[in-house]
mmCIF file of C-alpha atoms in Angstrom:
data_model
loop_
_atom_site.group_PDB
_atom_site.id
_atom_site.type_symbol
_atom_site.label_atom_id
_atom_site.label_comp_id
_atom_site.label_asym_id
_atom_site.label_seq_id
_atom_site.Cartn_x
_atom_site.Cartn_y
_atom_site.Cartn_z
ATOM 1 C CA UNK A 291 0.000 0.000 0.000
ATOM 2 C CA UNK A 292 1.595 3.190 -1.241
ATOM 3 C CA UNK A 293 0.889 6.701 -0.036
ATOM 4 C CA UNK A 294 -2.051 6.842 -2.435
ATOM 5 C CA UNK A 295 -3.471 3.700 -0.898
ATOM 6 C CA UNK A 296 -3.128 5.145 2.572
ATOM 7 C CA UNK A 297 -5.299 7.988 1.407
ATOM 8 C CA UNK A 298 -7.684 5.324 0.121
ATOM 9 C CA UNK A 299 -7.636 3.774 3.588
ATOM 10 C CA UNK A 300 -9.033 6.937 5.032
ATOM 11 C CA UNK A 301 -11.763 6.967 2.432
ATOM 12 C CA UNK A 302 -12.623 3.339 3.135
ATOM 13 C CA UNK A 303 -12.787 4.029 6.828
ATOM 14 C CA UNK A 304 -14.872 7.148 6.509
ATOM 15 C CA UNK A 305 -17.128 5.592 3.925
ATOM 16 C CA UNK A 306 -17.502 2.144 5.428
ATOM 17 C CA UNK A 307 -20.799 0.372 5.673
ATOM 18 C CA UNK A 308 -22.904 1.731 8.498
ATOM 19 C CA UNK A 309 -25.685 0.319 10.593
ATOM 20 C CA UNK A 310 -28.131 2.427 8.578
ATOM 21 C CA UNK A 311 -26.847 0.774 5.382
ATOM 22 C CA UNK A 312 -27.391 -2.676 6.835
ATOM 23 C CA UNK A 313 -30.856 -1.767 8.060
ATOM 24 C CA UNK A 314 -31.743 -0.449 4.614
ATOM 25 C CA UNK A 315 -30.566 -3.708 3.034
ATOM 26 C CA UNK A 316 -32.635 -5.726 5.527
ATOM 27 C CA UNK A 317 -35.763 -3.593 5.335
ATOM 28 C CA UNK A 318 -36.022 -3.320 9.116
ATOM 29 C CA UNK A 319 -34.091 -1.951 12.076
ATOM 30 C CA UNK A 320 -31.832 -3.642 14.555
ATOM 31 C CA UNK A 321 -33.086 -4.007 18.133
ATOM 32 C CA UNK A 322 -32.708 -6.024 21.315
ATOM 33 C CA UNK A 323 -35.747 -7.883 22.636
ATOM 34 C CA UNK A 324 -34.755 -8.860 26.150
ATOM 35 C CA UNK A 325 -37.005 -11.491 27.717
ATOM 36 C CA UNK A 326 -36.823 -11.886 31.480
ATOM 37 C CA UNK A 327 -38.773 -14.157 33.812
ATOM 38 C CA UNK A 328 -38.636 -17.195 36.038
ATOM 39 C CA UNK A 329 -37.512 -20.602 34.885
ATOM 40 C CA UNK A 330 -40.551 -22.198 33.271
ATOM 41 C CA UNK A 331 -42.220 -18.849 32.571
ATOM 42 C CA UNK A 332 -42.069 -19.487 28.837
ATOM 43 C CA UNK A 333 -39.241 -17.136 27.801
ATOM 44 C CA UNK A 334 -37.505 -19.565 25.477
ATOM 45 C CA UNK A 335 -40.738 -20.815 23.939
ATOM 46 C CA UNK A 336 -41.951 -17.295 23.222
ATOM 47 C CA UNK A 337 -38.494 -16.255 21.992
ATOM 48 C CA UNK A 338 -38.363 -19.141 19.488
ATOM 49 C CA UNK A 339 -41.918 -18.478 18.355
ATOM 50 C CA UNK A 340 -41.049 -14.796 17.900
ATOM 51 C CA UNK A 341 -38.014 -15.800 15.845
ATOM 52 C CA UNK A 342 -40.260 -17.874 13.614
ATOM 53 C CA UNK A 343 -42.841 -15.111 13.200
ATOM 54 C CA UNK A 344 -40.113 -12.604 12.340
ATOM 55 C CA UNK A 345 -38.555 -15.016 9.860
ATOM 56 C CA UNK A 346 -41.906 -15.414 8.114
ATOM 57 C CA UNK A 347 -41.894 -11.641 7.627
ATOM 58 C CA UNK A 348 -38.365 -11.688 6.265
ATOM 59 C CA UNK A 349 -36.967 -10.066 9.409
ATOM 60 C CA UNK A 350 -33.466 -11.173 10.428
ATOM 61 C CA UNK A 351 -33.254 -12.121 14.054
ATOM 62 C CA UNK A 352 -31.074 -14.253 16.281
ATOM 63 C CA UNK A 353 -31.868 -15.864 19.612
ATOM 64 C CA UNK A 354 -29.232 -15.788 22.334
ATOM 65 C CA UNK A 355 -30.044 -18.355 24.998
ATOM 66 C CA UNK A 356 -28.404 -20.764 27.401
ATOM 67 C CA UNK A 357 -27.753 -23.280 24.651
ATOM 68 C CA UNK A 358 -25.546 -21.066 22.522
ATOM 69 C CA UNK A 359 -24.100 -18.817 25.245
ATOM 70 C CA UNK A 360 -23.442 -20.976 28.291
ATOM 71 C CA UNK A 361 -21.627 -23.605 26.230
ATOM 72 C CA UNK A 362 -19.687 -21.078 24.202
ATOM 73 C CA UNK A 363 -18.895 -17.459 25.014
ATOM 74 C CA UNK A 364 -19.753 -17.800 28.700
ATOM 75 C CA UNK A 365 -18.575 -21.316 29.364
ATOM 76 C CA UNK A 366 -15.893 -19.943 31.691
ATOM 77 C CA UNK A 367 -18.541 -18.441 33.982
ATOM 78 C CA UNK A 368 -20.261 -20.135 36.897
ATOM 79 C CA UNK A 369 -23.144 -19.022 39.058
ATOM 80 C CA UNK A 370 -21.461 -16.833 41.669
ATOM 81 C CA UNK A 371 -22.905 -13.307 41.943
ATOM 82 C CA UNK A 372 -19.906 -11.912 40.027
ATOM 83 C CA UNK A 373 -20.217 -14.537 37.313
ATOM 84 C CA UNK A 374 -23.974 -14.039 36.948
ATOM 85 C CA UNK A 375 -23.358 -10.327 36.525
ATOM 86 C CA UNK A 376 -20.612 -10.886 33.968
ATOM 87 C CA UNK A 377 -22.847 -13.399 32.160
ATOM 88 C CA UNK A 378 -25.558 -10.791 31.663
ATOM 89 C CA UNK A 379 -23.028 -8.068 30.833
ATOM 90 C CA UNK A 380 -21.530 -10.132 28.006
ATOM 91 C CA UNK A 381 -24.969 -11.024 26.674
ATOM 92 C CA UNK A 382 -25.872 -7.339 26.664
ATOM 93 C CA UNK A 383 -22.688 -6.537 24.741
ATOM 94 C CA UNK A 384 -23.231 -9.322 22.190
ATOM 95 C CA UNK A 385 -26.852 -8.265 21.720
ATOM 96 C CA UNK A 386 -25.537 -4.772 20.983
ATOM 97 C CA UNK A 387 -23.270 -6.141 18.262
ATOM 98 C CA UNK A 388 -26.201 -7.990 16.676
ATOM 99 C CA UNK A 389 -28.398 -4.886 16.769
ATOM 100 C CA UNK A 390 -25.534 -2.929 15.200
ATOM 101 C CA UNK A 391 -25.348 -5.630 12.534
ATOM 102 C CA UNK A 392 -28.971 -4.803 11.736
ATOM 103 C CA UNK A 393 -30.588 -7.839 13.353
ATOM 104 C CA UNK A 394 -33.245 -8.169 15.997
ATOM 105 C CA UNK A 395 -31.346 -9.800 18.857
ATOM 106 C CA UNK A 396 -33.651 -11.847 21.070
ATOM 107 C CA UNK A 397 -32.332 -12.848 24.488
ATOM 108 C CA UNK A 398 -33.950 -15.501 26.666
ATOM 109 C CA UNK A 399 -32.322 -15.628 30.084
ATOM 110 C CA UNK A 400 -33.853 -15.515 33.565
ATOM 111 C CA UNK A 401 -31.713 -12.405 34.207
ATOM 112 C CA UNK A 402 -33.133 -12.087 37.724
ATOM 113 C CA UNK A 403 -31.360 -8.947 38.902
ATOM 114 C CA UNK A 404 -32.658 -5.496 38.072
ATOM 115 C CA UNK A 405 -29.195 -3.966 38.211
ATOM 116 C CA UNK A 406 -27.868 -6.406 35.620
ATOM 117 C CA UNK A 407 -30.786 -5.822 33.248
ATOM 118 C CA UNK A 408 -30.405 -2.089 33.733
ATOM 119 C CA UNK A 409 -26.770 -2.416 32.740
ATOM 120 C CA UNK A 410 -27.830 -4.237 29.556
ATOM 121 C CA UNK A 411 -30.313 -1.432 28.968
ATOM 122 C CA UNK A 412 -27.624 1.195 29.458
ATOM 123 C CA UNK A 413 -25.390 -0.613 26.969
ATOM 124 C CA UNK A 414 -28.145 -0.774 24.367
ATOM 125 C CA UNK A 415 -29.920 2.543 24.833
ATOM 126 C CA UNK A 416 -33.061 3.004 22.756
ATOM 127 C CA UNK A 417 -32.567 -0.393 21.112
ATOM 128 C CA UNK A 418 -33.460 -2.151 24.351
ATOM 129 C CA UNK A 419 -36.938 -3.626 24.663
ATOM 130 C CA UNK A 420 -37.468 -5.403 27.973
ATOM 131 C CA UNK A 421 -40.257 -7.985 27.893
ATOM 132 C CA UNK A 422 -41.236 -9.343 31.266
ATOM 133 C CA UNK A 423 -42.716 -12.822 30.925
ATOM 134 C CA UNK A 424 -44.847 -12.716 34.043
ATOM 135 C CA UNK A 425 -45.958 -16.004 35.509
ATOM 136 C CA UNK A 426 -46.743 -16.991 39.077
ATOM 137 C CA UNK A 427 -44.072 -19.128 40.692
ATOM 138 C CA UNK A 428 -46.670 -21.838 41.351
ATOM 139 C CA UNK A 429 -47.488 -22.035 37.664
ATOM 140 C CA UNK A 430 -43.815 -22.144 36.630
ATOM 141 C CA UNK A 431 -43.158 -24.786 39.254
ATOM 142 C CA UNK A 432 -46.098 -26.879 38.086
ATOM 143 C CA UNK A 433 -44.733 -26.824 34.526
ATOM 144 C CA UNK A 434 -41.144 -27.603 35.577
ATOM 145 C CA UNK A 435 -40.201 -28.830 32.073
ATOM 146 C CA UNK A 436 -36.630 -29.692 33.068
ATOM 147 C CA UNK A 437 -37.394 -30.905 36.598
ATOM 148 C CA UNK A 438 -35.300 -28.055 37.980
ATOM 149 C CA UNK A 439 -37.789 -26.861 40.589
ATOM 150 C CA UNK A 440 -38.036 -30.365 41.961
ATOM 151 C CA UNK A 441 -34.259 -30.526 42.293
ATOM 152 C CA UNK A 442 -34.149 -27.044 43.799
ATOM 153 C CA UNK A 443 -36.789 -27.966 46.390
ATOM 154 C CA UNK A 444 -34.718 -31.038 47.215
ATOM 155 C CA UNK A 445 -31.748 -28.760 47.847
ATOM 156 C CA UNK A 446 -29.827 -30.164 44.890
ATOM 157 C CA UNK A 447 -29.525 -26.803 43.119
ATOM 158 C CA UNK A 448 -28.219 -24.003 45.316
ATOM 159 C CA UNK A 449 -29.399 -20.447 44.672
ATOM 160 C CA UNK A 450 -32.208 -21.352 42.325
ATOM 161 C CA UNK A 451 -34.172 -18.299 41.235
ATOM 162 C CA UNK A 452 -37.596 -18.159 42.867
ATOM 163 C CA UNK A 453 -36.775 -20.841 45.431
ATOM 164 C CA UNK A 454 -33.514 -19.955 47.112
ATOM 165 C CA UNK A 455 -32.469 -16.861 45.154
ATOM 166 C CA UNK A 456 -34.488 -13.745 44.388
ATOM 167 C CA UNK A 457 -36.174 -12.689 41.166
ATOM 168 C CA UNK A 458 -36.541 -8.937 40.856
ATOM 169 C CA UNK A 459 -39.389 -8.133 38.458
ATOM 170 C CA UNK A 460 -38.843 -5.208 36.079
ATOM 171 C CA UNK A 461 -40.296 -1.932 37.313
ATOM 172 C CA UNK A 462 -40.795 -0.343 33.906
ATOM 173 C CA UNK A 463 -40.498 -2.984 31.195
ATOM 174 C CA UNK A 464 -41.488 -2.035 27.667
ATOM 175 C CA UNK A 465 -43.939 -4.947 27.711
ATOM 176 C CA UNK A 466 -45.408 -7.477 30.129
ATOM 177 C CA UNK A 467 -46.769 -10.739 28.770
ATOM 178 C CA UNK A 468 -48.638 -12.958 31.177
ATOM 179 C CA UNK A 469 -47.829 -16.453 29.987
ATOM 180 C CA UNK A 470 -50.503 -18.034 32.191
ATOM 181 C CA UNK A 471 -53.205 -15.942 30.511
ATOM 182 C CA UNK A 472 -51.902 -15.661 26.940
ATOM 183 C CA UNK A 473 -51.194 -18.386 24.404
ATOM 184 C CA UNK A 474 -47.756 -18.412 22.806
ATOM 185 C CA UNK A 475 -49.058 -16.914 19.524
ATOM 186 C CA UNK A 476 -50.875 -14.216 21.495
ATOM 187 C CA UNK A 477 -47.718 -13.353 23.410
ATOM 188 C CA UNK A 478 -45.763 -13.213 20.149
ATOM 189 C CA UNK A 479 -48.351 -10.900 18.627
ATOM 190 C CA UNK A 480 -47.953 -8.487 21.533
ATOM 191 C CA UNK A 481 -44.226 -8.316 20.872
ATOM 192 C CA UNK A 482 -44.709 -7.933 17.125
ATOM 193 C CA UNK A 483 -47.144 -5.059 17.688
ATOM 194 C CA UNK A 484 -44.632 -3.323 19.914
ATOM 195 C CA UNK A 485 -41.884 -3.786 17.306
ATOM 196 C CA UNK A 486 -44.231 -2.277 14.720
ATOM 197 C CA UNK A 487 -45.130 0.652 16.985
ATOM 198 C CA UNK A 488 -41.463 1.363 17.562
ATOM 199 C CA UNK A 489 -40.838 1.075 13.819
ATOM 200 C CA UNK A 490 -38.296 -1.664 14.250
ATOM 201 C CA UNK A 491 -40.194 -3.732 11.698
ATOM 202 C CA UNK A 492 -42.681 -2.617 9.051
ATOM 203 C CA UNK A 493 -46.360 -3.047 9.856
ATOM 204 C CA UNK A 494 -47.806 -6.294 8.544
ATOM 205 C CA UNK A 495 -50.425 -4.025 6.957
ATOM 206 C CA UNK B 839 -49.909 -22.172 29.000
ATOM 207 C CA UNK B 840 -52.140 -25.223 29.312
ATOM 208 C CA UNK B 841 -51.135 -28.797 28.620
ATOM 209 C CA UNK B 842 -51.988 -28.235 24.950
ATOM 210 C CA UNK B 843 -49.686 -25.260 24.835
ATOM 211 C CA UNK B 844 -46.878 -27.233 26.382
ATOM 212 C CA UNK B 845 -47.259 -29.663 23.548
ATOM 213 C CA UNK B 846 -47.058 -26.673 21.228
ATOM 214 C CA UNK B 847 -43.834 -25.715 22.969
ATOM 215 C CA UNK B 848 -42.253 -28.935 21.877
ATOM 216 C CA UNK B 849 -43.310 -28.311 18.312
ATOM 217 C CA UNK B 850 -41.922 -24.795 18.385
ATOM 218 C CA UNK B 851 -38.640 -26.042 19.735
ATOM 219 C CA UNK B 852 -38.297 -28.875 17.290
ATOM 220 C CA UNK B 853 -39.400 -26.719 14.378
ATOM 221 C CA UNK B 854 -37.508 -23.569 15.205
ATOM 222 C CA UNK B 855 -35.638 -21.548 12.640
ATOM 223 C CA UNK B 856 -32.310 -23.119 11.762
ATOM 224 C CA UNK B 857 -29.078 -21.790 10.396
ATOM 225 C CA UNK B 858 -29.992 -23.322 7.035
ATOM 226 C CA UNK B 859 -33.256 -21.344 7.053
ATOM 227 C CA UNK B 860 -31.390 -18.122 7.715
ATOM 228 C CA UNK B 861 -28.848 -18.862 5.002
ATOM 229 C CA UNK B 862 -31.650 -19.553 2.530
ATOM 230 C CA UNK B 863 -33.279 -16.226 3.413
ATOM 231 C CA UNK B 864 -29.946 -14.435 2.941
ATOM 232 C CA UNK B 865 -28.926 -16.195 -0.243
ATOM 233 C CA UNK B 866 -25.458 -17.003 1.084
ATOM 234 C CA UNK B 867 -23.821 -18.975 3.855
ATOM 235 C CA UNK B 868 -22.429 -17.896 7.191
ATOM 236 C CA UNK B 869 -18.660 -17.961 7.647
ATOM 237 C CA UNK B 870 -15.791 -16.484 9.635
ATOM 238 C CA UNK B 871 -13.097 -14.571 7.767
ATOM 239 C CA UNK B 872 -10.300 -14.224 10.297
ATOM 240 C CA UNK B 873 -7.670 -11.658 9.333
ATOM 241 C CA UNK B 874 -4.362 -11.840 11.161
ATOM 242 C CA UNK B 875 -1.224 -9.778 10.770
ATOM 243 C CA UNK B 876 1.008 -7.137 12.299
ATOM 244 C CA UNK B 877 -0.210 -3.725 13.315
ATOM 245 C CA UNK B 878 -0.142 -1.622 10.159
ATOM 246 C CA UNK B 879 -0.353 -4.648 7.855
ATOM 247 C CA UNK B 880 -3.687 -3.471 6.510
ATOM 248 C CA UNK B 881 -6.082 -5.906 8.241
ATOM 249 C CA UNK B 882 -8.701 -3.317 9.161
ATOM 250 C CA UNK B 883 -8.520 -1.570 5.821
ATOM 251 C CA UNK B 884 -8.954 -4.809 3.892
ATOM 252 C CA UNK B 885 -11.685 -5.975 6.301
ATOM 253 C CA UNK B 886 -13.683 -2.772 5.788
ATOM 254 C CA UNK B 887 -13.201 -2.923 2.026
ATOM 255 C CA UNK B 888 -14.330 -6.560 2.050
ATOM 256 C CA UNK B 889 -17.408 -5.559 4.038
ATOM 257 C CA UNK B 890 -18.213 -2.958 1.398
ATOM 258 C CA UNK B 891 -17.705 -5.381 -1.508
ATOM 259 C CA UNK B 892 -19.918 -7.973 0.201
ATOM 260 C CA UNK B 893 -22.587 -5.368 0.890
ATOM 261 C CA UNK B 894 -22.629 -4.407 -2.766
ATOM 262 C CA UNK B 895 -23.423 -8.038 -3.550
ATOM 263 C CA UNK B 896 -26.205 -8.122 -0.959
ATOM 264 C CA UNK B 897 -24.151 -10.329 1.362
ATOM 265 C CA UNK B 898 -24.699 -9.720 5.099
ATOM 266 C CA UNK B 899 -21.452 -9.348 6.973
ATOM 267 C CA UNK B 900 -20.238 -7.783 10.187
ATOM 268 C CA UNK B 901 -16.762 -6.620 11.136
ATOM 269 C CA UNK B 902 -15.501 -7.356 14.634
ATOM 270 C CA UNK B 903 -12.535 -5.144 15.440
ATOM 271 C CA UNK B 904 -10.895 -3.292 18.277
ATOM 272 C CA UNK B 905 -13.396 -0.459 18.061
ATOM 273 C CA UNK B 906 -16.486 -2.517 18.796
ATOM 274 C CA UNK B 907 -14.892 -5.273 20.912
ATOM 275 C CA UNK B 908 -12.272 -3.661 23.120
ATOM 276 C CA UNK B 909 -14.669 -0.933 24.270
ATOM 277 C CA UNK B 910 -17.573 -3.317 24.745
ATOM 278 C CA UNK B 911 -17.533 -7.077 25.254
ATOM 279 C CA UNK B 912 -13.844 -7.202 26.113
ATOM 280 C CA UNK B 913 -13.431 -3.948 27.976
ATOM 281 C CA UNK B 914 -12.670 -5.903 31.148
ATOM 282 C CA UNK B 915 -9.594 -7.471 29.537
ATOM 283 C CA UNK B 916 -6.080 -6.101 29.508
ATOM 284 C CA UNK B 917 -2.972 -7.235 27.670
ATOM 285 C CA UNK B 918 -1.592 -9.941 29.949
ATOM 286 C CA UNK B 919 -1.056 -13.323 28.266
ATOM 287 C CA UNK B 920 -4.235 -14.702 29.904
ATOM 288 C CA UNK B 921 -6.268 -11.671 28.881
ATOM 289 C CA UNK B 922 -4.971 -11.765 25.311
ATOM 290 C CA UNK B 923 -5.956 -15.400 25.109
ATOM 291 C CA UNK B 924 -9.425 -14.726 26.549
ATOM 292 C CA UNK B 925 -9.798 -11.773 24.174
ATOM 293 C CA UNK B 926 -9.284 -14.005 21.147
ATOM 294 C CA UNK B 927 -11.408 -16.817 22.637
ATOM 295 C CA UNK B 928 -14.387 -14.500 23.081
ATOM 296 C CA UNK B 929 -13.967 -13.084 19.584
ATOM 297 C CA UNK B 930 -13.931 -16.632 18.213
ATOM 298 C CA UNK B 931 -17.132 -17.435 20.100
ATOM 299 C CA UNK B 932 -18.898 -14.263 18.965
ATOM 300 C CA UNK B 933 -17.819 -14.892 15.372
ATOM 301 C CA UNK B 934 -19.384 -18.338 15.695
ATOM 302 C CA UNK B 935 -22.684 -16.791 16.767
ATOM 303 C CA UNK B 936 -22.616 -14.467 13.765
ATOM 304 C CA UNK B 937 -21.871 -17.329 11.382
ATOM 305 C CA UNK B 938 -24.714 -19.297 12.976
ATOM 306 C CA UNK B 939 -26.927 -16.253 12.410
ATOM 307 C CA UNK B 940 -26.100 -16.596 8.701
ATOM 308 C CA UNK B 941 -23.670 -13.710 8.405
ATOM 309 C CA UNK B 942 -20.096 -13.523 7.211
ATOM 310 C CA UNK B 943 -18.240 -12.528 10.364
ATOM 311 C CA UNK B 944 -15.046 -10.624 9.562
ATOM 312 C CA UNK B 945 -12.491 -10.270 12.344
ATOM 313 C CA UNK B 946 -9.587 -7.850 12.223
ATOM 314 C CA UNK B 947 -7.238 -8.382 15.154
ATOM 315 C CA UNK B 948 -3.478 -8.867 15.255
ATOM 316 C CA UNK B 949 -4.131 -12.225 16.967
ATOM 317 C CA UNK B 950 -0.395 -12.926 17.143
ATOM 318 C CA UNK B 951 -0.429 -16.360 18.773
ATOM 319 C CA UNK B 952 -0.923 -19.508 16.738
ATOM 320 C CA UNK B 953 -2.481 -21.371 19.671
ATOM 321 C CA UNK B 954 -5.153 -18.699 20.121
ATOM 322 C CA UNK B 955 -6.019 -18.647 16.413
ATOM 323 C CA UNK B 956 -6.102 -22.424 16.390
ATOM 324 C CA UNK B 957 -8.578 -22.308 19.260
ATOM 325 C CA UNK B 958 -10.764 -19.928 17.243
ATOM 326 C CA UNK B 959 -10.447 -22.367 14.336
ATOM 327 C CA UNK B 960 -11.463 -25.292 16.558
ATOM 328 C CA UNK B 961 -14.500 -23.334 17.772
ATOM 329 C CA UNK B 962 -15.587 -22.530 14.231
ATOM 330 C CA UNK B 963 -14.719 -25.700 12.341
ATOM 331 C CA UNK B 964 -15.197 -25.546 8.576
ATOM 332 C CA UNK B 965 -16.573 -22.010 8.814
ATOM 333 C CA UNK B 966 -13.116 -20.684 9.683
ATOM 334 C CA UNK B 967 -11.161 -18.950 6.941
ATOM 335 C CA UNK B 968 -7.822 -17.636 8.135
ATOM 336 C CA UNK B 969 -6.413 -14.830 6.008
ATOM 337 C CA UNK B 970 -2.838 -13.883 6.761
ATOM 338 C CA UNK B 971 -2.171 -10.288 5.818
ATOM 339 C CA UNK B 972 1.538 -10.664 5.221
ATOM 340 C CA UNK B 973 3.642 -7.557 5.369
ATOM 341 C CA UNK B 974 7.279 -7.023 6.311
ATOM 342 C CA UNK B 975 7.748 -5.404 9.712
ATOM 343 C CA UNK B 976 9.728 -2.596 8.079
ATOM 344 C CA UNK B 977 6.812 -1.778 5.802
ATOM 345 C CA UNK B 978 4.282 -1.851 8.666
ATOM 346 C CA UNK B 979 6.571 0.297 10.752
ATOM 347 C CA UNK B 980 7.045 2.802 7.939
ATOM 348 C CA UNK B 981 3.256 3.146 7.655
ATOM 349 C CA UNK B 982 2.688 3.427 11.421
ATOM 350 C CA UNK B 983 -0.737 5.074 10.948
ATOM 351 C CA UNK B 984 -1.354 5.459 14.693
ATOM 352 C CA UNK B 985 2.254 6.180 15.694
ATOM 353 C CA UNK B 986 2.295 2.964 17.725
ATOM 354 C CA UNK B 987 5.612 1.631 16.438
ATOM 355 C CA UNK B 988 7.268 4.901 17.298
ATOM 356 C CA UNK B 989 5.917 4.654 20.848
ATOM 357 C CA UNK B 990 6.885 0.987 21.076
ATOM 358 C CA UNK B 991 10.451 1.762 19.948
ATOM 359 C CA UNK B 992 10.570 4.459 22.599
ATOM 360 C CA UNK B 993 9.594 1.843 25.180
ATOM 361 C CA UNK B 994 6.243 3.486 25.861
ATOM 362 C CA UNK B 995 4.232 0.402 24.877
ATOM 363 C CA UNK B 996 5.355 -2.809 26.559
ATOM 364 C CA UNK B 997 4.957 -6.097 24.694
ATOM 365 C CA UNK B 998 4.185 -4.573 21.323
ATOM 366 C CA UNK B 999 3.781 -7.238 18.653
ATOM 367 C CA UNK B 1000 6.724 -7.284 16.251
ATOM 368 C CA UNK B 1001 8.922 -5.125 18.498
ATOM 369 C CA UNK B 1002 8.881 -6.557 21.991
ATOM 370 C CA UNK B 1003 6.391 -9.412 21.612
ATOM 371 C CA UNK B 1004 6.300 -12.182 19.022
ATOM 372 C CA UNK B 1005 4.066 -12.560 15.983
ATOM 373 C CA UNK B 1006 3.591 -16.166 14.967
ATOM 374 C CA UNK B 1007 2.634 -16.340 11.277
ATOM 375 C CA UNK B 1008 0.008 -18.920 10.321
ATOM 376 C CA UNK B 1009 1.447 -22.200 9.062
ATOM 377 C CA UNK B 1010 -1.535 -23.196 6.938
ATOM 378 C CA UNK B 1011 -3.821 -20.224 6.441
ATOM 379 C CA UNK B 1012 -6.621 -20.528 3.901
ATOM 380 C CA UNK B 1013 -5.218 -17.442 2.176
ATOM 381 C CA UNK B 1014 -2.188 -15.178 2.269
ATOM 382 C CA UNK B 1015 -2.492 -11.626 0.973
ATOM 383 C CA UNK B 1016 0.686 -9.629 0.674
ATOM 384 C CA UNK B 1017 -0.408 -6.095 1.405
ATOM 385 C CA UNK B 1018 2.887 -4.630 0.196
ATOM 386 C CA UNK B 1019 2.383 -6.184 -3.248
ATOM 387 C CA UNK B 1020 -1.402 -6.027 -3.642
ATOM 388 C CA UNK B 1021 -3.709 -3.036 -3.670
ATOM 389 C CA UNK B 1022 -6.651 -3.096 -1.286
ATOM 390 C CA UNK B 1023 -9.138 -3.961 -4.057
ATOM 391 C CA UNK B 1024 -6.825 -6.743 -5.261
ATOM 392 C CA UNK B 1025 -6.610 -8.181 -1.759
ATOM 393 C CA UNK B 1026 -10.387 -8.004 -1.427
ATOM 394 C CA UNK B 1027 -10.822 -9.810 -4.726
ATOM 395 C CA UNK B 1028 -8.622 -12.660 -3.510
ATOM 396 C CA UNK B 1029 -10.878 -13.083 -0.479
ATOM 397 C CA UNK B 1030 -14.046 -12.845 -2.569
ATOM 398 C CA UNK B 1031 -12.736 -15.526 -4.932
ATOM 399 C CA UNK B 1032 -12.019 -17.816 -2.008
ATOM 400 C CA UNK B 1033 -15.521 -17.221 -0.592
ATOM 401 C CA UNK B 1034 -16.939 -18.098 -4.011
ATOM 402 C CA UNK B 1035 -14.790 -21.232 -4.290
ATOM 403 C CA UNK B 1036 -15.968 -22.365 -0.885
ATOM 404 C CA UNK B 1037 -19.555 -21.584 -1.885
ATOM 405 C CA UNK B 1038 -20.035 -19.195 1.002
ATOM 406 C CA UNK B 1039 -21.271 -16.596 -1.478
ATOM 407 C CA UNK B 1040 -22.648 -17.061 -4.991
ATOM 408 C CA UNK B 1041 -20.257 -16.409 -7.877
ATOM 409 C CA UNK B 1042 -20.458 -12.877 -9.209
ATOM 410 C CA UNK B 1043 -21.033 -14.634 -12.539
#
């Protein structure tokens, strides 16, 4: 690269592809849909159903959940308070990268602490859409799809959210979906409507 | 969610959107283009130019570089050997998420250690395309766009790659681009050709 090409460098850097370019190509905006709620509340189910509904509209999204985060990026983190905080911090930062890439990042983690979610909100600014999947502990415990509540009650899982560790409900989430009252498609429609209102995605019309 | 809806859950989970679905929607495959080379070799410039060329073809890509990683996800990492290793590990994991999302992840980090790059390769399997931006130290140092070599020579930056810390060139990279011999567009074309050969992107035709 000669002196001329260095000048070119500057041009490349100044003129490089922006988030707005990517959003134009995709036909929708980037955003972060942050689901929070107890184990068994339905976060993952609703997140996957939202992904499918967005896909059917041609909207690019990506779900970050325990499966792809805890075994990969965050596999060096445990469940101490510091590690839980760092877990959520990294997820917030990765979600930001996806939103910047022009995708709708969908996160499905219990994320029980208000301070941690607020940090993810601070990282993501106006892109952050907190969806509280509200569900009574009794209902979540009766579902217990992975048998975790049973183990927690038996003392086999220390610091299990809702049993032996706190869950701090959001004070001002962008949306609350009551998974005991709404079907999965109904919950998804509430999120889609909010994404339309906020002009993240075009109206279905 | 009633018993019926739990059954629906299972369907949603089994039938959820896959990487192949996302790649079909995008019209290209996900991949990881991992640039490695000395400071001043031209990694970032070529990465940004590649991003632009891909965009012009309608290919979704995202550049991971110091700007969006060191100030975000990896802001709690310094430059100790352990932190450098963790820095590259996290970048490899995030690149994997982007490839899984159906995008061409482009990384532009010195990534001087073979073991760290090999770990990123192991994480990403066949998606991993290592591009060695070869450039003699003297040439990089003569460019010195950020004045870093000058500072390193003055002893103001400890463990600076190429001066006071080693750079281990790839032994079997998928591609070598010699940035002293090739223009930026020429280097980009080499990468595009490789992506076509590997059927990550359709041939320009």
